[in-house]
Every structure is written in structure tokens, then in C-alpha cells.
Amino acid sequence: MSMLPFHDRDGWIWMNGEMVPWREAKVHVLTHALHYGSAVFEGERAYNGTIFKLTEHTERLHNSAEILDFKIPYPVAAIDEACRATLKANQLTDGYVRPIAWRGSEMMGVSAQNNRINVAVATWEWPSYFSPEARMEGIKLAWAKYKRPDPATAPSKSKAVGLYMICTISKHIAEREGCNDAMMLDWRGLIAETTGANVFLVQDGVIHTPTPDCFLDGITRRTVIDLAKKRGFKVVERAIKPEELKKTQEVFICGTAAEVTPIQSIGDQKFKPGEITKALMQDYDALVRGQGAKAAKAAE
Ligand code: PMP
């Protein structure tokens, strides 16, 4: 990946209905989203020219905005098309896609009833750095400083930018401690998710994952549950206490960016990425890449 800063690159960004040169896709410093966190976003991945579960992501973007009490001024199909067009304009077949919607500058106070809703889509390269063998070693997690908030305290079903404040702080601390990421508990002290991915535990051949009642029910999470069931594994969604890690053999996380990533440790607790994690890594890979390949073939 290029080490150029994100504001200073060649390419195109879709912004409010137009494709604009990358360096010109700017916002003013007096933008409501910057001061009051009124923005929602998505993270998508394209494989072989096809954005995986694109419409599900766009629908979630719309839903995230509604939770923050604003309406995205483009229908789902138009945003889907903007995502595809941006990828194409940047000549990418494999990469990351980042749609974002935010309140503009018309009002600068807590109330923002009349602010324009802006939408942009950017895309960039995001290769898999590691071979499947290297990935099977697993990454290290620290315990996060912050907890996922009670849904009565924050709009936890929205992929809103403000919810990432505690993630960045927690991830910075984890990185300083020599870890790759942080495992977050929820407001009750139950296992929730990492700073950008959902979590699964394998206990005696059964797959367990926390009920997503105060964090994002990831699109990858739901995909992995389907893949596991197709393999004949039992998947249990339930409240999971951190003490249970003692009787857990394998842990993996999943998300659009993380895909399926094995975990080798959480704090002092060690795990051995094993056969179930490996099988789901392979199944996820085959699904996302296969879907793109099929679409490319059909378009020939
Ligand atoms: N939780 C958080 C906090 C995330 O940022 C993400 C990534 N969007 C996920 C879970 C996984 O969601 P998805 O599988 O839809 O990418």
C-alpha cells in the first residue's frame, strides 16, 4: 500500500453525485460532523471486481443515518452504483470501499435540523499482507480500557463515527503493549468485540459468539455463522463471560477488513488457532473470491 497520506493521492472520489479529483474532495473546518460527530460510514471490500454484499452495506449505511436522525439523500441503488463507479474510476478490482455520510455546515450547534447531508465514496488498495500460513499464527489482543456502551447510552446499532473514539484509544494502548488490537467487554462485563471486528469462540467443537445487543451485528459475522452451519457446526449466540476463555480452545475475529483472523492470545490467556478457524478462513476466502470470479465470468 502506498505510504502517501490519504489527502494527497491520485485518483477519484465520488462526492455528492459527482466524481471529483481525489485531492479536491474536501470539507470545510466548520462542518457539523467534525465538531459533533454527526457522520456514519461503511467499510466494504471488492474481490475480483465485485463488492461483497454491497447492498447490505448500503442498507446499513441508510439505517445508521436514520438512527442519527438524518436521511441520506440518495437511494440505496444510487449509492451502490457510486461505490462501483468509484472502484472503476480508480482502476481497482480488489480493494477497500469507504462510503461516508455527514452533516454539513449550515448550522453549527448541537441542533442541526437544516444541515445538508453530504455523501462521499472513496476506494483504496488494501491487500492481505500475510499468507494463510502466517495468519494461522494468530494475532495478539490486549483487554480494552473502554467498554461497549449500553444501547441506552449510545446509538450502538449505528456505524457512527463517534462510537470509534473509544476504539482508537483502546487500540493505541494495545499497540503500545505490543498487541495488535484490543478485546472489548460490554457495559455489563460480557465479551463484546474488538475495535473493528466481531468475535467467535470454539469450545469443545461448538462455536459460540456474543449476542449483538450492544454492538454491530457484522455482515461478516452473519456470513461466518451461515458458513459454519453449512459445515455442520453448531453455532450458539449467547452472553459470554470473560472467565469462559479458560475453557476455550480457539478464538477468531471477523469483519470486512479483518476477514477471518485467528487470535493467539487475549491478555494472559493463550489459544491455539485450530481446525475450525482454518476451515472458516478457507470457506470465507472461497466465498468472497468465488463470488467475484463468477460475476467476472458472467460479464465476459
Ligand atoms: N464491529 C465493529 C466495531 C466494526 O467496525 C466492524 C467493521 N465494520 C465490525 C464489527 C464487523 O462488521 P462487518 O462484518 O459488517 O464489516
Short mmCIF file of C-alpha atoms and ligand atoms in Angstrom, two decimals:
data_model
loop_
_atom_site.label_atom_id
_atom_site.label_comp_id
_atom_site.label_asym_id
_atom_site.label_seq_id
_atom_site.Cartn_x
_atom_site.Cartn_y
_atom_site.Cartn_z
CA MET A 1 0.00 0.00 0.00
CA SER A 2 1.11 3.49 -0.76
CA MET A 3 2.55 5.42 2.18
CA LEU A 4 1.22 8.70 0.81
CA PRO A 5 -1.15 10.44 3.22
CA PHE A 6 -4.79 9.91 2.41
CA HIS A 7 -5.45 13.51 1.36
CA ASP A 8 -2.62 13.60 -1.16
CA ARG A 9 -3.12 10.82 -3.67
CA ASP A 10 -4.04 10.40 -7.30
CA GLY A 11 -7.48 9.10 -8.14
CA TRP A 12 -11.18 9.90 -7.87
CA ILE A 13 -13.66 10.25 -5.06
CA TRP A 14 -17.42 10.28 -5.58
CA MET A 15 -18.84 13.26 -3.70
CA ASN A 16 -22.47 14.37 -3.67
CA GLY A 17 -23.25 12.92 -7.06
CA GLU A 18 -20.05 13.76 -8.90
CA MET A 19 -16.70 12.11 -9.43
CA VAL A 20 -14.13 14.62 -8.19
CA PRO A 21 -10.32 14.54 -8.37
CA TRP A 22 -9.03 12.91 -5.16
CA ARG A 23 -7.21 16.00 -3.79
CA GLU A 24 -10.30 18.19 -4.31
CA ALA A 25 -12.67 16.05 -2.18
CA LYS A 26 -12.60 18.46 0.78
CA VAL A 27 -14.82 19.60 3.65
CA HIS A 28 -14.75 22.94 5.45
CA VAL A 29 -13.37 23.13 9.00
CA LEU A 30 -16.80 24.33 10.20
CA THR A 31 -18.57 21.09 9.42
CA HIS A 32 -21.08 19.72 11.90
CA ALA A 33 -19.70 16.19 11.61
CA LEU A 34 -16.22 17.31 12.65
CA HIS A 35 -17.46 19.15 15.74
CA TYR A 36 -20.35 16.96 16.86
CA GLY A 37 -19.61 13.53 15.38
CA SER A 38 -22.62 13.52 13.05
CA ALA A 39 -21.34 11.07 10.46
CA VAL A 40 -21.91 7.42 9.57
CA PHE A 41 -19.82 5.21 7.33
CA GLU A 42 -19.29 1.78 5.83
CA GLY A 43 -16.33 -0.45 5.12
CA GLU A 44 -16.58 -2.79 2.16
CA ARG A 45 -14.23 -4.97 0.20
CA ALA A 46 -14.12 -5.73 -3.51
CA TYR A 47 -12.85 -9.07 -4.72
CA ASN A 48 -12.20 -9.68 -8.42
CA GLY A 49 -14.19 -6.56 -9.28
CA THR A 50 -17.27 -7.32 -7.15
CA ILE A 51 -18.03 -5.58 -3.86
CA PHE A 52 -19.00 -8.29 -1.39
CA LYS A 53 -22.57 -7.86 -0.05
CA LEU A 54 -22.64 -4.28 -1.35
CA THR A 55 -26.39 -3.69 -0.98
CA GLU A 56 -26.37 -4.98 2.61
CA HIS A 57 -23.66 -2.45 3.42
CA THR A 58 -25.53 0.38 1.70
CA GLU A 59 -28.73 -0.51 3.55
CA ARG A 60 -26.83 -0.45 6.82
CA LEU A 61 -25.45 3.00 5.89
CA HIS A 62 -29.00 4.26 5.38
CA ASN A 63 -30.09 2.71 8.64
CA SER A 64 -27.10 4.14 10.54
CA ALA A 65 -28.05 7.62 9.28
CA GLU A 66 -31.69 7.20 10.33
CA ILE A 67 -30.54 6.26 13.83
CA LEU A 68 -28.60 9.56 13.94
CA ASP A 69 -31.80 11.31 12.78
CA PHE A 70 -30.79 12.17 9.25
CA LYS A 71 -31.73 10.84 5.84
CA ILE A 72 -29.21 10.08 3.13
CA PRO A 73 -30.38 11.97 0.02
CA TYR A 74 -29.56 9.14 -2.42
CA PRO A 75 -31.44 5.87 -2.71
CA VAL A 76 -29.64 2.61 -1.95
CA ALA A 77 -29.28 1.75 -5.66
CA ALA A 78 -27.60 5.11 -6.38
CA ILE A 79 -25.06 4.59 -3.61
CA ASP A 80 -24.41 1.04 -4.77
CA GLU A 81 -23.70 2.45 -8.21
CA ALA A 82 -21.46 5.19 -6.76
CA CYS A 83 -19.39 2.51 -4.99
CA ARG A 84 -18.96 0.53 -8.19
CA ALA A 85 -18.18 3.65 -10.22
CA THR A 86 -15.52 4.84 -7.75
CA LEU A 87 -13.81 1.48 -7.76
CA LYS A 88 -13.80 1.55 -11.55
CA ALA A 89 -12.58 5.16 -11.76
CA ASN A 90 -9.64 4.18 -9.55
CA GLN A 91 -8.98 1.09 -11.69
CA LEU A 92 -9.28 -1.25 -8.74
CA THR A 93 -10.69 -4.76 -8.86
CA ASP A 94 -9.60 -5.68 -5.32
CA GLY A 95 -9.66 -3.09 -2.59
CA TYR A 96 -11.43 -1.36 0.23
CA VAL A 97 -14.52 0.83 -0.31
CA ARG A 98 -15.40 3.59 2.16
CA PRO A 99 -18.77 5.36 1.83
CA ILE A 100 -19.43 8.11 4.37
CA ALA A 101 -22.38 10.43 5.02
CA TRP A 102 -22.17 13.53 7.20
CA ARG A 103 -23.90 16.71 8.29
CA GLY A 104 -22.51 19.86 6.67
CA SER A 105 -22.06 23.49 7.74
CA GLU A 106 -25.48 25.18 7.64
CA MET A 107 -25.91 25.12 11.42
CA MET A 108 -23.11 24.93 13.98
CA GLY A 109 -24.58 23.91 17.27
CA VAL A 110 -25.95 20.77 18.79
CA SER A 111 -29.13 21.12 16.77
CA ALA A 112 -28.59 20.51 13.07
CA GLN A 113 -32.10 20.37 11.65
CA ASN A 114 -31.24 22.15 8.39
CA ASN A 115 -27.79 20.86 7.66
CA ARG A 116 -27.09 19.47 4.23
CA ILE A 117 -26.37 15.75 4.24
CA ASN A 118 -23.22 15.04 2.26
CA VAL A 119 -22.16 11.67 0.91
CA ALA A 120 -18.79 10.53 -0.41
CA VAL A 121 -17.28 7.25 -1.53
CA ALA A 122 -13.53 6.59 -1.64
CA THR A 123 -11.69 3.39 -2.53
CA TRP A 124 -8.14 2.29 -1.92
CA GLU A 125 -5.88 -0.70 -2.07
CA TRP A 126 -5.97 -2.96 0.98
CA PRO A 127 -4.12 -6.17 0.23
CA SER A 128 -3.88 -9.20 2.52
CA TYR A 129 -0.39 -8.84 3.93
CA PHE A 130 0.07 -12.36 5.20
CA SER A 131 -0.11 -15.79 3.69
CA PRO A 132 -2.76 -18.10 5.18
CA GLU A 133 0.08 -19.97 6.96
CA ALA A 134 1.37 -16.79 8.63
CA ARG A 135 -2.17 -15.73 9.50
CA MET A 136 -2.74 -19.05 11.25
CA GLU A 137 -0.25 -17.97 13.93
CA GLY A 138 -2.91 -15.58 15.10
CA ILE A 139 -2.80 -12.02 16.40
CA LYS A 140 -2.47 -10.80 19.99
CA LEU A 141 -5.21 -8.89 21.78
CA ALA A 142 -5.00 -6.76 24.92
CA TRP A 143 -8.01 -6.05 27.12
CA ALA A 144 -9.52 -2.73 26.13
CA LYS A 145 -9.63 0.20 28.50
CA TYR A 146 -13.21 1.05 27.48
CA LYS A 147 -16.43 -0.96 27.36
CA ARG A 148 -19.06 -1.04 24.62
CA PRO A 149 -21.79 1.26 25.86
CA ASP A 150 -25.30 0.32 26.95
CA PRO A 151 -27.70 0.90 23.99
CA ALA A 152 -29.47 3.33 26.33
CA THR A 153 -26.27 5.41 26.38
CA ALA A 154 -25.18 5.39 22.74
CA PRO A 155 -26.66 4.56 19.30
CA SER A 156 -24.89 1.19 19.28
CA LYS A 157 -26.67 -0.21 16.20
CA SER A 158 -25.38 2.64 14.05
CA LYS A 159 -21.97 2.53 12.40
CA ALA A 160 -21.47 6.08 13.62
CA VAL A 161 -18.04 7.69 13.75
CA GLY A 162 -18.42 8.70 17.41
CA LEU A 163 -18.50 5.08 18.52
CA TYR A 164 -14.91 4.67 17.28
CA MET A 165 -13.49 7.18 19.76
CA ILE A 166 -13.16 4.50 22.46
CA CYS A 167 -11.83 2.06 19.85
CA THR A 168 -8.92 4.26 18.78
CA ILE A 169 -7.92 4.94 22.41
CA SER A 170 -8.14 1.22 23.26
CA LYS A 171 -6.23 0.17 20.15
CA HIS A 172 -3.43 2.68 20.79
CA ILE A 173 -2.92 1.30 24.30
CA ALA A 174 -2.95 -2.27 22.94
CA GLU A 175 -0.34 -1.41 20.31
CA ARG A 176 1.90 0.21 22.92
CA GLU A 177 1.68 -3.03 24.89
CA GLY A 178 2.90 -4.97 21.85
CA CYS A 179 -0.52 -6.28 20.82
CA ASN A 180 -2.32 -5.96 17.50
CA ASP A 181 -5.74 -4.97 18.78
CA ALA A 182 -7.96 -4.82 21.86
CA MET A 183 -10.81 -7.04 23.06
CA MET A 184 -13.69 -5.01 24.41
CA LEU A 185 -16.13 -6.07 27.09
CA ASP A 186 -19.60 -4.56 27.09
CA TRP A 187 -21.19 -2.35 29.75
CA ARG A 188 -22.22 -5.49 31.71
CA GLY A 189 -18.72 -7.01 31.59
CA LEU A 190 -19.55 -9.59 28.90
CA ILE A 191 -17.31 -10.29 25.91
CA ALA A 192 -18.34 -7.95 23.08
CA GLU A 193 -16.00 -7.47 20.11
CA THR A 194 -12.64 -5.99 19.12
CA THR A 195 -12.25 -2.38 17.97
CA GLY A 196 -13.36 -3.26 14.44
CA ALA A 197 -14.44 -6.90 14.24
CA ASN A 198 -16.77 -9.46 15.83
CA VAL A 199 -15.50 -12.41 17.87
CA PHE A 200 -16.11 -16.19 17.92
CA LEU A 201 -15.01 -18.80 20.49
CA VAL A 202 -14.63 -22.53 19.92
CA GLN A 203 -15.36 -24.70 22.96
CA ASP A 204 -15.19 -28.47 22.53
CA GLY A 205 -16.12 -28.32 18.85
CA VAL A 206 -19.05 -25.91 19.32
CA ILE A 207 -18.85 -22.31 18.06
CA HIS A 208 -20.03 -19.55 20.39
CA THR A 209 -20.43 -15.84 19.66
CA PRO A 210 -21.81 -12.97 21.75
CA THR A 211 -25.39 -11.83 21.07
CA PRO A 212 -25.03 -8.49 19.24
CA ASP A 213 -27.29 -6.48 21.53
CA CYS A 214 -24.96 -3.52 22.10
CA PHE A 215 -22.53 -3.65 19.17
CA LEU A 216 -22.59 -4.09 15.42
CA ASP A 217 -24.07 -7.33 14.09
CA GLY A 218 -21.40 -7.53 11.40
CA ILE A 219 -22.18 -8.60 7.87
CA THR A 220 -19.10 -10.83 8.02
CA ARG A 221 -20.33 -12.22 11.35
CA ARG A 222 -23.62 -13.29 9.78
CA THR A 223 -21.78 -14.71 6.77
CA VAL A 224 -19.47 -16.76 9.00
CA ILE A 225 -22.42 -18.10 11.01
CA ASP A 226 -24.00 -19.30 7.74
CA LEU A 227 -20.73 -20.88 6.59
CA ALA A 228 -20.26 -22.64 9.93
CA LYS A 229 -23.81 -24.03 9.82
CA LYS A 230 -23.26 -25.21 6.23
CA ARG A 231 -20.25 -27.15 7.52
CA GLY A 232 -22.49 -28.76 10.11
CA PHE A 233 -21.06 -26.90 13.11
CA LYS A 234 -23.30 -25.86 15.93
CA VAL A 235 -23.30 -22.08 16.43
CA VAL A 236 -24.61 -20.61 19.69
CA GLU A 237 -25.32 -16.87 20.08
CA ARG A 238 -25.38 -16.02 23.77
CA ALA A 239 -23.97 -13.92 26.61
CA ILE A 240 -20.31 -14.89 27.12
CA LYS A 241 -18.37 -14.08 30.28
CA PRO A 242 -14.60 -13.43 30.08
CA GLU A 243 -13.96 -16.28 32.58
CA GLU A 244 -15.05 -18.68 29.84
CA LEU A 245 -11.85 -18.06 27.91
CA LYS A 246 -10.26 -20.65 30.23
CA LYS A 247 -12.37 -23.37 28.61
CA THR A 248 -11.98 -22.03 25.08
CA GLN A 249 -9.62 -23.70 22.60
CA GLU A 250 -9.84 -21.42 19.55
CA VAL A 251 -10.74 -17.74 19.14
CA PHE A 252 -11.10 -15.84 15.90
CA ILE A 253 -12.41 -12.45 14.87
CA CYS A 254 -14.15 -11.47 11.66
CA GLY A 255 -15.04 -8.32 9.80
CA THR A 256 -14.89 -6.82 6.34
CA ALA A 257 -11.30 -5.66 6.81
CA ALA A 258 -10.15 -8.45 9.16
CA GLU A 259 -11.91 -11.19 7.14
CA VAL A 260 -11.43 -14.27 9.38
CA THR A 261 -8.38 -13.74 11.60
CA PRO A 262 -7.22 -16.21 14.28
CA ILE A 263 -6.33 -14.98 17.77
CA GLN A 264 -3.29 -16.36 19.64
CA SER A 265 -3.86 -14.51 22.92
CA ILE A 266 -6.16 -12.21 24.84
CA GLY A 267 -4.24 -10.70 27.75
CA ASP A 268 -2.60 -13.65 29.54
CA GLN A 269 -4.88 -16.26 28.02
CA LYS A 270 -3.35 -18.24 25.13
CA PHE A 271 -5.13 -20.06 22.31
CA LYS A 272 -4.06 -22.38 19.54
CA PRO A 273 -5.67 -21.44 16.22
CA GLY A 274 -7.04 -24.78 15.06
CA GLU A 275 -9.05 -26.70 12.53
CA ILE A 276 -12.39 -24.91 12.90
CA THR A 277 -10.79 -21.49 12.49
CA LYS A 278 -8.84 -22.75 9.49
CA ALA A 279 -11.92 -24.24 7.85
CA LEU A 280 -13.89 -21.00 8.23
CA MET A 281 -10.96 -18.92 6.98
CA GLN A 282 -10.88 -21.06 3.87
CA ASP A 283 -14.65 -21.06 3.40
CA TYR A 284 -14.82 -17.28 3.75
CA ASP A 285 -11.99 -16.83 1.29
CA ALA A 286 -13.61 -19.17 -1.22
CA LEU A 287 -16.97 -17.41 -0.87
CA VAL A 288 -15.74 -13.82 -1.30
CA ARG A 289 -13.30 -14.61 -4.09
CA GLY A 290 -15.60 -17.10 -5.77
CA GLN A 291 -18.46 -14.63 -5.92
CA GLY A 292 -16.26 -12.06 -7.67
CA ALA A 293 -14.87 -14.62 -10.10
CA LYS A 294 -18.38 -15.80 -11.01
CA ALA A 295 -19.55 -12.24 -11.73
CA ALA A 296 -16.44 -11.50 -13.80
CA LYS A 297 -17.04 -14.62 -15.87
CA ALA A 298 -20.69 -13.74 -16.46
CA ALA A 299 -19.67 -10.29 -17.69
CA GLU A 300 -17.23 -11.67 -20.31
N1 PMP B 1 -17.61 -4.24 14.87
C1 PMP B 1 -17.05 -3.05 14.59
C2 PMP B 1 -16.84 -2.07 15.70
C3 PMP B 1 -16.65 -2.75 13.28
O1 PMP B 1 -16.08 -1.58 12.99
C4 PMP B 1 -16.85 -3.73 12.26
C5 PMP B 1 -16.41 -3.43 10.87
N2 PMP B 1 -17.41 -2.73 10.16
C6 PMP B 1 -17.44 -4.95 12.61
C7 PMP B 1 -17.82 -5.17 13.93
C8 PMP B 1 -17.69 -6.01 11.59
O2 PMP B 1 -18.67 -5.60 10.69
P1 PMP B 1 -18.71 -6.10 9.18
O3 PMP B 1 -18.52 -7.56 9.21
O4 PMP B 1 -20.06 -5.70 8.72
O5 PMP B 1 -17.60 -5.43 8.48
#
